[in-house]
Coordinates of C-alpha atoms in Angstrom, one line a residue:
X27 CA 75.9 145.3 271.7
X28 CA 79.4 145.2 270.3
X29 CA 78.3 143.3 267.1
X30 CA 75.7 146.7 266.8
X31 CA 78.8 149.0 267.5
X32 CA 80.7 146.9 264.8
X33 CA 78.4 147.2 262.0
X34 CA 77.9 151.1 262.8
X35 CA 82.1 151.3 262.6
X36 CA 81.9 149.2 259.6
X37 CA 79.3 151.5 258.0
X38 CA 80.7 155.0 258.7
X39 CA 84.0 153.6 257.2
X40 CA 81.8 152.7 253.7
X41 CA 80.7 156.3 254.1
X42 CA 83.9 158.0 254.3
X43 CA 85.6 155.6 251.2
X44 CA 82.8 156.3 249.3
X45 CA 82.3 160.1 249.8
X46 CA 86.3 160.2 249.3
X47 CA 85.7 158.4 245.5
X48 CA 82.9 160.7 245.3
X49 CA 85.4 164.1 245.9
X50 CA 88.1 162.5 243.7
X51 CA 85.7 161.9 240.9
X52 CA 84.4 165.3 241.1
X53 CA 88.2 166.9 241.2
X54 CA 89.3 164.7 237.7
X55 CA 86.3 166.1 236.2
X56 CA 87.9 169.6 236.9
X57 CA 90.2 171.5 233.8
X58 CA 94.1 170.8 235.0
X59 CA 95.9 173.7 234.7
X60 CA 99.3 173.2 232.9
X61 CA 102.0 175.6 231.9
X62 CA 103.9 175.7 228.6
X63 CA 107.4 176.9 227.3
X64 CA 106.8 176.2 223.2
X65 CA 104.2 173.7 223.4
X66 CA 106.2 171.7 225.6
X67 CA 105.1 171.3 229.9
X68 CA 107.3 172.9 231.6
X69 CA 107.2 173.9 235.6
X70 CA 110.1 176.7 235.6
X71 CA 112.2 177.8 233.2
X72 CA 116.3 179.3 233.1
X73 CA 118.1 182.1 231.4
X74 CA 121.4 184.5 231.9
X75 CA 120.9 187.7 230.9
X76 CA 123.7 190.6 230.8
X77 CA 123.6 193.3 233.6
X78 CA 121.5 196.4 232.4
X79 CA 119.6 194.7 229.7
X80 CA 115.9 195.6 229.5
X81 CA 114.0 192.1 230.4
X82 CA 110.2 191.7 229.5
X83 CA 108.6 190.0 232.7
X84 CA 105.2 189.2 230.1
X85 CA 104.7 185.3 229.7
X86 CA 104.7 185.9 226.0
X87 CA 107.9 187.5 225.9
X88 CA 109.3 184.1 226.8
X89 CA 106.7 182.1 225.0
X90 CA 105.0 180.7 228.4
X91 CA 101.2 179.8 228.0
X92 CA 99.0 178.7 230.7
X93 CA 95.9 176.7 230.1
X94 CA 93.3 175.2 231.8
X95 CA 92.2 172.5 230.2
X96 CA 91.8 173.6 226.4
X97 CA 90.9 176.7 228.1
X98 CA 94.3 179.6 227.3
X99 CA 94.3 181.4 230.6
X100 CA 98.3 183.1 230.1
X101 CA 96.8 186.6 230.7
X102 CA 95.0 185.8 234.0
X103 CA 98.4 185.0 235.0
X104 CA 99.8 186.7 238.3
X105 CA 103.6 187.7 238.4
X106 CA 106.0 189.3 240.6
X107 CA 107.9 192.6 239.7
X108 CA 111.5 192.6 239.8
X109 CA 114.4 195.4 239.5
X110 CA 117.3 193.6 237.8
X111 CA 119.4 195.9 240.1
X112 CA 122.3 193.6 241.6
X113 CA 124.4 190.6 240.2
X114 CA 122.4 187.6 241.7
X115 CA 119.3 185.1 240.5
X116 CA 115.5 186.1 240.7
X117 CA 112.7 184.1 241.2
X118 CA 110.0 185.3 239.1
X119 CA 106.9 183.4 240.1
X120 CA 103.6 183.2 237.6
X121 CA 100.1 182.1 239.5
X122 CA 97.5 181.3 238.6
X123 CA 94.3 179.7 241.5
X124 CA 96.9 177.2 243.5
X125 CA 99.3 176.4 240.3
X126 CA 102.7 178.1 240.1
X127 CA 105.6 178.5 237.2
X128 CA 108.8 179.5 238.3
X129 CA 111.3 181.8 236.2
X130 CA 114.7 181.7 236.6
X131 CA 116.7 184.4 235.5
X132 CA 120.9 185.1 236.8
X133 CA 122.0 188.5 236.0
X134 CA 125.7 188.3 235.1
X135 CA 128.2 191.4 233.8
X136 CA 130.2 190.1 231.1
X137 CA 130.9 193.9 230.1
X138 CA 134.7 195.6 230.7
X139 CA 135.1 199.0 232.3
X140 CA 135.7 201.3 229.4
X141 CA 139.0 203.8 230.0
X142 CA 138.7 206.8 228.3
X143 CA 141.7 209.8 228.5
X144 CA 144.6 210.3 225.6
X145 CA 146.5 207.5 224.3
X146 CA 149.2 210.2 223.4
X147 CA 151.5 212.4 225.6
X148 CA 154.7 214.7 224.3
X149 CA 156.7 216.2 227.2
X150 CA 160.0 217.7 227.5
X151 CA 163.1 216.3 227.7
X152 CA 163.7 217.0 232.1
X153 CA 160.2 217.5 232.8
X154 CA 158.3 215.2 235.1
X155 CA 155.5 213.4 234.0
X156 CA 152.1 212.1 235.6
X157 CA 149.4 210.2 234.7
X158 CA 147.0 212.8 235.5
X159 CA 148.3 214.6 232.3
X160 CA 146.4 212.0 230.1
X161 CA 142.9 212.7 231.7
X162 CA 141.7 209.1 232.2
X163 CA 138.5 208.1 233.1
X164 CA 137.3 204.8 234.0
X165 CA 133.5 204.3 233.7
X166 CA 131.9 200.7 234.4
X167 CA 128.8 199.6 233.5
X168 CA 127.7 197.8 237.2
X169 CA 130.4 199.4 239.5
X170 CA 130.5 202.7 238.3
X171 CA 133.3 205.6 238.7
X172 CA 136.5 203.6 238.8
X173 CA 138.9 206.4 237.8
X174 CA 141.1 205.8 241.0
X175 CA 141.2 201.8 240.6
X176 CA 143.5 202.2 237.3
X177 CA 147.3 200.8 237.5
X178 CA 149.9 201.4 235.4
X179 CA 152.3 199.2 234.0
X180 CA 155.7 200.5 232.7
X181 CA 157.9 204.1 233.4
X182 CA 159.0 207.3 231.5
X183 CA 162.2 208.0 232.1
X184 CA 161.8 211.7 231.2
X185 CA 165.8 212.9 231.1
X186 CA 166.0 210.2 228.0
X187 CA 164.3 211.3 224.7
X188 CA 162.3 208.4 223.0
X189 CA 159.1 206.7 223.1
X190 CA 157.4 205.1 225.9
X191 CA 154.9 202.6 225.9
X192 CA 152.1 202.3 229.1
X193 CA 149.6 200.0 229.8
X194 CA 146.9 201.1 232.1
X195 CA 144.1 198.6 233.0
X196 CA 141.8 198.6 235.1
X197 CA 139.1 195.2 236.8
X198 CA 135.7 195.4 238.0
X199 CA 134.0 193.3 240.7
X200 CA 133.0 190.9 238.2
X201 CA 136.8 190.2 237.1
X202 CA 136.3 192.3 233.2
X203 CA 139.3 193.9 232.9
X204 CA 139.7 197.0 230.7
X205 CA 143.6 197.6 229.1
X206 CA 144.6 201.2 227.9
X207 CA 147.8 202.0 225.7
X208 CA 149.6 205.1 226.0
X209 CA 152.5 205.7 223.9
X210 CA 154.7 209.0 226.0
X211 CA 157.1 210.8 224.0
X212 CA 160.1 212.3 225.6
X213 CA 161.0 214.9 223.0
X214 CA 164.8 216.7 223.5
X215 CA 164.9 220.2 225.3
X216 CA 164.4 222.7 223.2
X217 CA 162.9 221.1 220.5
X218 CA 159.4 222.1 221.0
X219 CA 158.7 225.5 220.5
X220 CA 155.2 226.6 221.2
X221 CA 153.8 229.8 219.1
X222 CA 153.6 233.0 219.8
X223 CA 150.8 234.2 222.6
X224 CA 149.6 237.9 221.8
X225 CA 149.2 239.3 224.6
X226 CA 146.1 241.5 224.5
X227 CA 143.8 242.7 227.4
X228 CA 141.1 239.7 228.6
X229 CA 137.7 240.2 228.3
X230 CA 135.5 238.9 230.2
X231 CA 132.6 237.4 227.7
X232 CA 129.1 239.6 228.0
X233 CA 126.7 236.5 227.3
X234 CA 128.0 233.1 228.6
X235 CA 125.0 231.2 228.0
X236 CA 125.2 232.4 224.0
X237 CA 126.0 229.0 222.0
X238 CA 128.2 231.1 219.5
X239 CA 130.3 233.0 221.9
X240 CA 134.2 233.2 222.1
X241 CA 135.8 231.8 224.4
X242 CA 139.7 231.4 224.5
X243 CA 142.9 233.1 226.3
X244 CA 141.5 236.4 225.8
X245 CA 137.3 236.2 226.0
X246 CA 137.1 234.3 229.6
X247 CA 134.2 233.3 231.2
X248 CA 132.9 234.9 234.1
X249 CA 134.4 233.6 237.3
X250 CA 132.0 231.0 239.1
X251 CA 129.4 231.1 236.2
X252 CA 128.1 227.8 235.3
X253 CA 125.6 226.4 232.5
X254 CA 122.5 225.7 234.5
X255 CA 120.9 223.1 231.4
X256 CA 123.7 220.2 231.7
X257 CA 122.3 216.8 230.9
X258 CA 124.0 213.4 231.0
X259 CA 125.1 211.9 227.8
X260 CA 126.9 208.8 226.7
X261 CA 129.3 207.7 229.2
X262 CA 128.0 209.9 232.1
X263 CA 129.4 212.7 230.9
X264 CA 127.7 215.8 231.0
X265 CA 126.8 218.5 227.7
X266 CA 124.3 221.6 228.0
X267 CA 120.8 220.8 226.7
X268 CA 121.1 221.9 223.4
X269 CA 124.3 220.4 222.4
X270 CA 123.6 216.9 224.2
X271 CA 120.3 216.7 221.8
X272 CA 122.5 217.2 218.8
X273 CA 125.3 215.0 219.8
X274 CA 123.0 212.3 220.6
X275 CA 121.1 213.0 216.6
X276 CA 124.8 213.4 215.3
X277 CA 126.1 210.1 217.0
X278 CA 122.5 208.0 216.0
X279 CA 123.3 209.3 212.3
X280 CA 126.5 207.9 212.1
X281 CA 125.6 204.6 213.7
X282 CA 123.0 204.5 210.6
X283 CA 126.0 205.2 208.4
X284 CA 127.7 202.5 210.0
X285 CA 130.9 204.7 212.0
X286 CA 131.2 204.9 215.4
X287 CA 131.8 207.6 217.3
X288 CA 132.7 208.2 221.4
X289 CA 132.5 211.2 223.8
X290 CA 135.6 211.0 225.8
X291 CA 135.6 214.6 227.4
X292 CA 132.8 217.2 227.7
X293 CA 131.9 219.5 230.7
X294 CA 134.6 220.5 232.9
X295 CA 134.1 222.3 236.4
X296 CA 136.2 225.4 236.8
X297 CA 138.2 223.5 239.1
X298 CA 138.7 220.4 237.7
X299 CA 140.5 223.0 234.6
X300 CA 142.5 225.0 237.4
X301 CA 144.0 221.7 238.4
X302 CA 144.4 220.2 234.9
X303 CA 146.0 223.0 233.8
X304 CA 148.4 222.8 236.8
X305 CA 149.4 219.5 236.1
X306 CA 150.5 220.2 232.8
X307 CA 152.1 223.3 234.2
X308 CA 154.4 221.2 236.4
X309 CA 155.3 218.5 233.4
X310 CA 155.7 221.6 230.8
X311 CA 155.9 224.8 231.8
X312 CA 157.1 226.0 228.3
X313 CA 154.4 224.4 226.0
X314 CA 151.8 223.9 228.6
X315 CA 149.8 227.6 226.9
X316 CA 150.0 225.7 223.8
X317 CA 148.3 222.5 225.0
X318 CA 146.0 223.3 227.4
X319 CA 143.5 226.3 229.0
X320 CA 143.7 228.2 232.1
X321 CA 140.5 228.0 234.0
X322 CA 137.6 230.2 232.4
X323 CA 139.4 230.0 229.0
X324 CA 138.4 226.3 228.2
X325 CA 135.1 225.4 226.1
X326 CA 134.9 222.2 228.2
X327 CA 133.6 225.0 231.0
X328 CA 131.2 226.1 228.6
X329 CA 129.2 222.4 228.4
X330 CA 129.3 223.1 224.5
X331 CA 132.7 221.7 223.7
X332 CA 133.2 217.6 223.3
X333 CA 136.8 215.5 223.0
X334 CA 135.6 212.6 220.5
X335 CA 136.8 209.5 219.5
X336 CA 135.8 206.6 217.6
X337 CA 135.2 202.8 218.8
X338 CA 138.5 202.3 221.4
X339 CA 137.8 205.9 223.1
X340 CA 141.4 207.0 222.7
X341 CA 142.1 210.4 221.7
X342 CA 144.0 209.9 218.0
X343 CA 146.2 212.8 216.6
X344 CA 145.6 211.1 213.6
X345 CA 141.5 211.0 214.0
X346 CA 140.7 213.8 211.0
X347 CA 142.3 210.5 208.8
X348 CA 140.0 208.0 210.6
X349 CA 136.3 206.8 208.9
X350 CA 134.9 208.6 211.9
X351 CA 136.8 211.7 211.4
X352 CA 136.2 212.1 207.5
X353 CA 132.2 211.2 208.7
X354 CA 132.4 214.3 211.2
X355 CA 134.5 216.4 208.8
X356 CA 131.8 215.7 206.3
X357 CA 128.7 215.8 208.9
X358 CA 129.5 217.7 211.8
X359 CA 128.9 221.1 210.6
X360 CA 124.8 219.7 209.9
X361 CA 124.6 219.5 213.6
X362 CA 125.6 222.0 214.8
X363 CA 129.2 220.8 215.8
X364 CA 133.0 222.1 214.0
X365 CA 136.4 221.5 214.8
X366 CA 137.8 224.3 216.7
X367 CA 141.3 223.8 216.4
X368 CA 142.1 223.0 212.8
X369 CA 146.0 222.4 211.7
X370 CA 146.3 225.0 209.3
X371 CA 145.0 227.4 212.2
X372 CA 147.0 227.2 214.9
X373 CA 148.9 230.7 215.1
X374 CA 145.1 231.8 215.2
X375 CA 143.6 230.0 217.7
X376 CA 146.6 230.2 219.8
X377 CA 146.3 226.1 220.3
X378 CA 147.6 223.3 219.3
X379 CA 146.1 220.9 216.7
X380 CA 143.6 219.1 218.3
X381 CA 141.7 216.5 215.5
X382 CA 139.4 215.2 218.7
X383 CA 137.9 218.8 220.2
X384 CA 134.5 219.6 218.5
X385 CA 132.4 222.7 219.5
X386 CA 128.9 223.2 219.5
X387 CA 128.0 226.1 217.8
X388 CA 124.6 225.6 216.1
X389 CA 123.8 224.8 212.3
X390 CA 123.5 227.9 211.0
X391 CA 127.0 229.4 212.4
X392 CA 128.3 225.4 211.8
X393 CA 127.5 225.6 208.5
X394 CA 128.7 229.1 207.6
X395 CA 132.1 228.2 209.4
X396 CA 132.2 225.3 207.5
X397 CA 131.3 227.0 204.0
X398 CA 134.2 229.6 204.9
X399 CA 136.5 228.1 206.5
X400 CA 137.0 230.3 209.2
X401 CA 137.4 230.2 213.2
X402 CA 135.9 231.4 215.7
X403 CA 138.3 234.1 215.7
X404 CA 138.6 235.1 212.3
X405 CA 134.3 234.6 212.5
X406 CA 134.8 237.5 215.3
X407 CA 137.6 239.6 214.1

């Protein structure tokens, strides 16, 4: 009996070894499935890529190839979906029936904040001085708004004429660090004299959403009004729809022509100008007409009026001299866009040279300014 119960052991154990041969002779017969990176097996692959880059998740954007056995199966390939949203590694897994290839890819931000504002102040000899006066902005890339991060290094002493050198910088969370220079002149009392102001009755302007209308210290827009079109453009700043679609044509063309050129200002809120104006009111009370608008009299509240600059997106006194001023002195007027307060018009326009402020106007009046040379005001007089 147990020799019978031997042999019956003996014989399912034959069985199960050969049916196991059988199964594994049957499985190498099968295609393999193999993944490739340039001809080469691979399993996973491993890449950086900078924060906000556009990254192709398609196998053949990074040269993988599946196959099963000489059979190419890369586009019955399964992959996850991924939003390169945070500073981090993502696991990108391609599948295919049990196989898996695994992408790698770290998201890092190598990019600085960029600090935008004037690199140039003149105040009076006695008056106080703020940083608010120069209008910075710091915008980054991953974090955002960082405006109120910025530090200064270095003080004006205003009661001593001379100039002053600042340094504003400012880090992000990934340790880029963005530095700003800011020369501050302390010019002696009395030796700025702004023009003459006429002073003539104000006039509220009729049309506000008109492209070609006046606007200055005596055609104001109408209290609370507010273009209803603004879009974002470069640098999250904001421009009404018309004038962001020709500053966007107007910058492209210049990139083709090899200049650079950067929005620093645009849109301002009627009460971001009230308090602007205020500031420059309490560093200058004497030339502050001369430099800057009350609220309702700036173009910036129109969202047709930019501040420009070229690669460092400083404002430059000197900018008309600059490759990217001769461009816009040369182009500008095709899109649309003039300089509104020339040097040789400043008893007219009642403002102080400013090489950087260009108005939208549209081509036709752009291009009849231009041809004439005139202002605004002398277009209207």
């Amino acid at each position: 009996m147990k020799n019978k119960k031997l042999i019956i052991g003996i014989v399912i154990g034959i069985i199960a070894v050969l049916a196991a041969v059988i199964i594994s002779l049957l499985q190498s017969n099968e295609p393999q499935i193999a993944f490739y990176i340039k001809n080469g097996k691979a399993k996973e692959c491993r890449e950086t890529i900078s924060y906000g880059k556009t990254v192709s998740l398609k196998p053949t954007s990074f040269h993988l190839t599946a196959k099963e056995g000489n059979t190419d199966i890369t586009d019955k390939l399964i992959y996850t979906k991924v939003n390169f949203k945070q500073l981090r590694t993502y696991k990108i897994t391609y599948s295919y029936k049990e196989k898996r290839f695994y992408r790698y890819i770290t998201v890092e931000d190598k990019k600085a904040p960029v600090i935008t504002g004037k690199n140039t102040l003149e105040i009076e000899q006695g008056s106080s001085f703020d940083m608010k006066q120069l209008e910075l902005k710091a915008e980054d890339n991953y974090d955002g708004d960082m405006s109120d991060q910025i530090k200064q290094e270095g003080t004006v002493d205003s009661n001593t004429p001379g100039d002053y050198e600042l340094t504003y910088t400012v880090k992000d969370s990934s340790g880029n660090q963005a530095v700003f220079t800011v020369k501050v002149t302390v010019l002696k009392k009395g030796a700025v004299q702004a023009p003459s102001v006429s002073h003539v009755q104000v006039r509220v302007v009729a049309d506000p959403n008109d492209i070609t209308a006046l606007v200055n210290k005596q055609n104001i827009l109408p209290d609370g009004w507010a273009p209803s079109d603004l879009v974002t453009i470069q640098n999250g700043f904001l421009l009404r729809a018309v004038a962001a679609q020709a500053w966007n044509a107007m910058m492209n063309a210049a990139e083709q022509d090899g200049i650079t050129i950067n929005a620093v200002s645009a849109y301002r809120t009627q009460a971001y100008q009230a308090n602007l104006y205020n500031q420059y009111y309490a560093a200058d009370p004497v030339n502050t007409p001369f430099l800057s608008a009350l609220p309702r009299r700036s173009e910036h509240e129109m969202g047709l009026a930019l501040d420009i600059s070229n690669g460092d997106y400083q404002l430059h006194s000197d900018f008309e001299s600059t490759a990217s001023g001769k461009w816009l002195s040369a182009h500008a007027h095709e899109y649309g866009w003039i300089l509104r307060y020339p040097s040789n018009k400043t008893n007219i326009t009642q403002y102080a040279y400013e090489a950087w402020h260009y108005r939208y106007v549209g081509p036709s009046l752009a291009k009849q300014l231009k041809s004439s040379g005139q202002t605004l005001e002398e277009y209207y007089q």
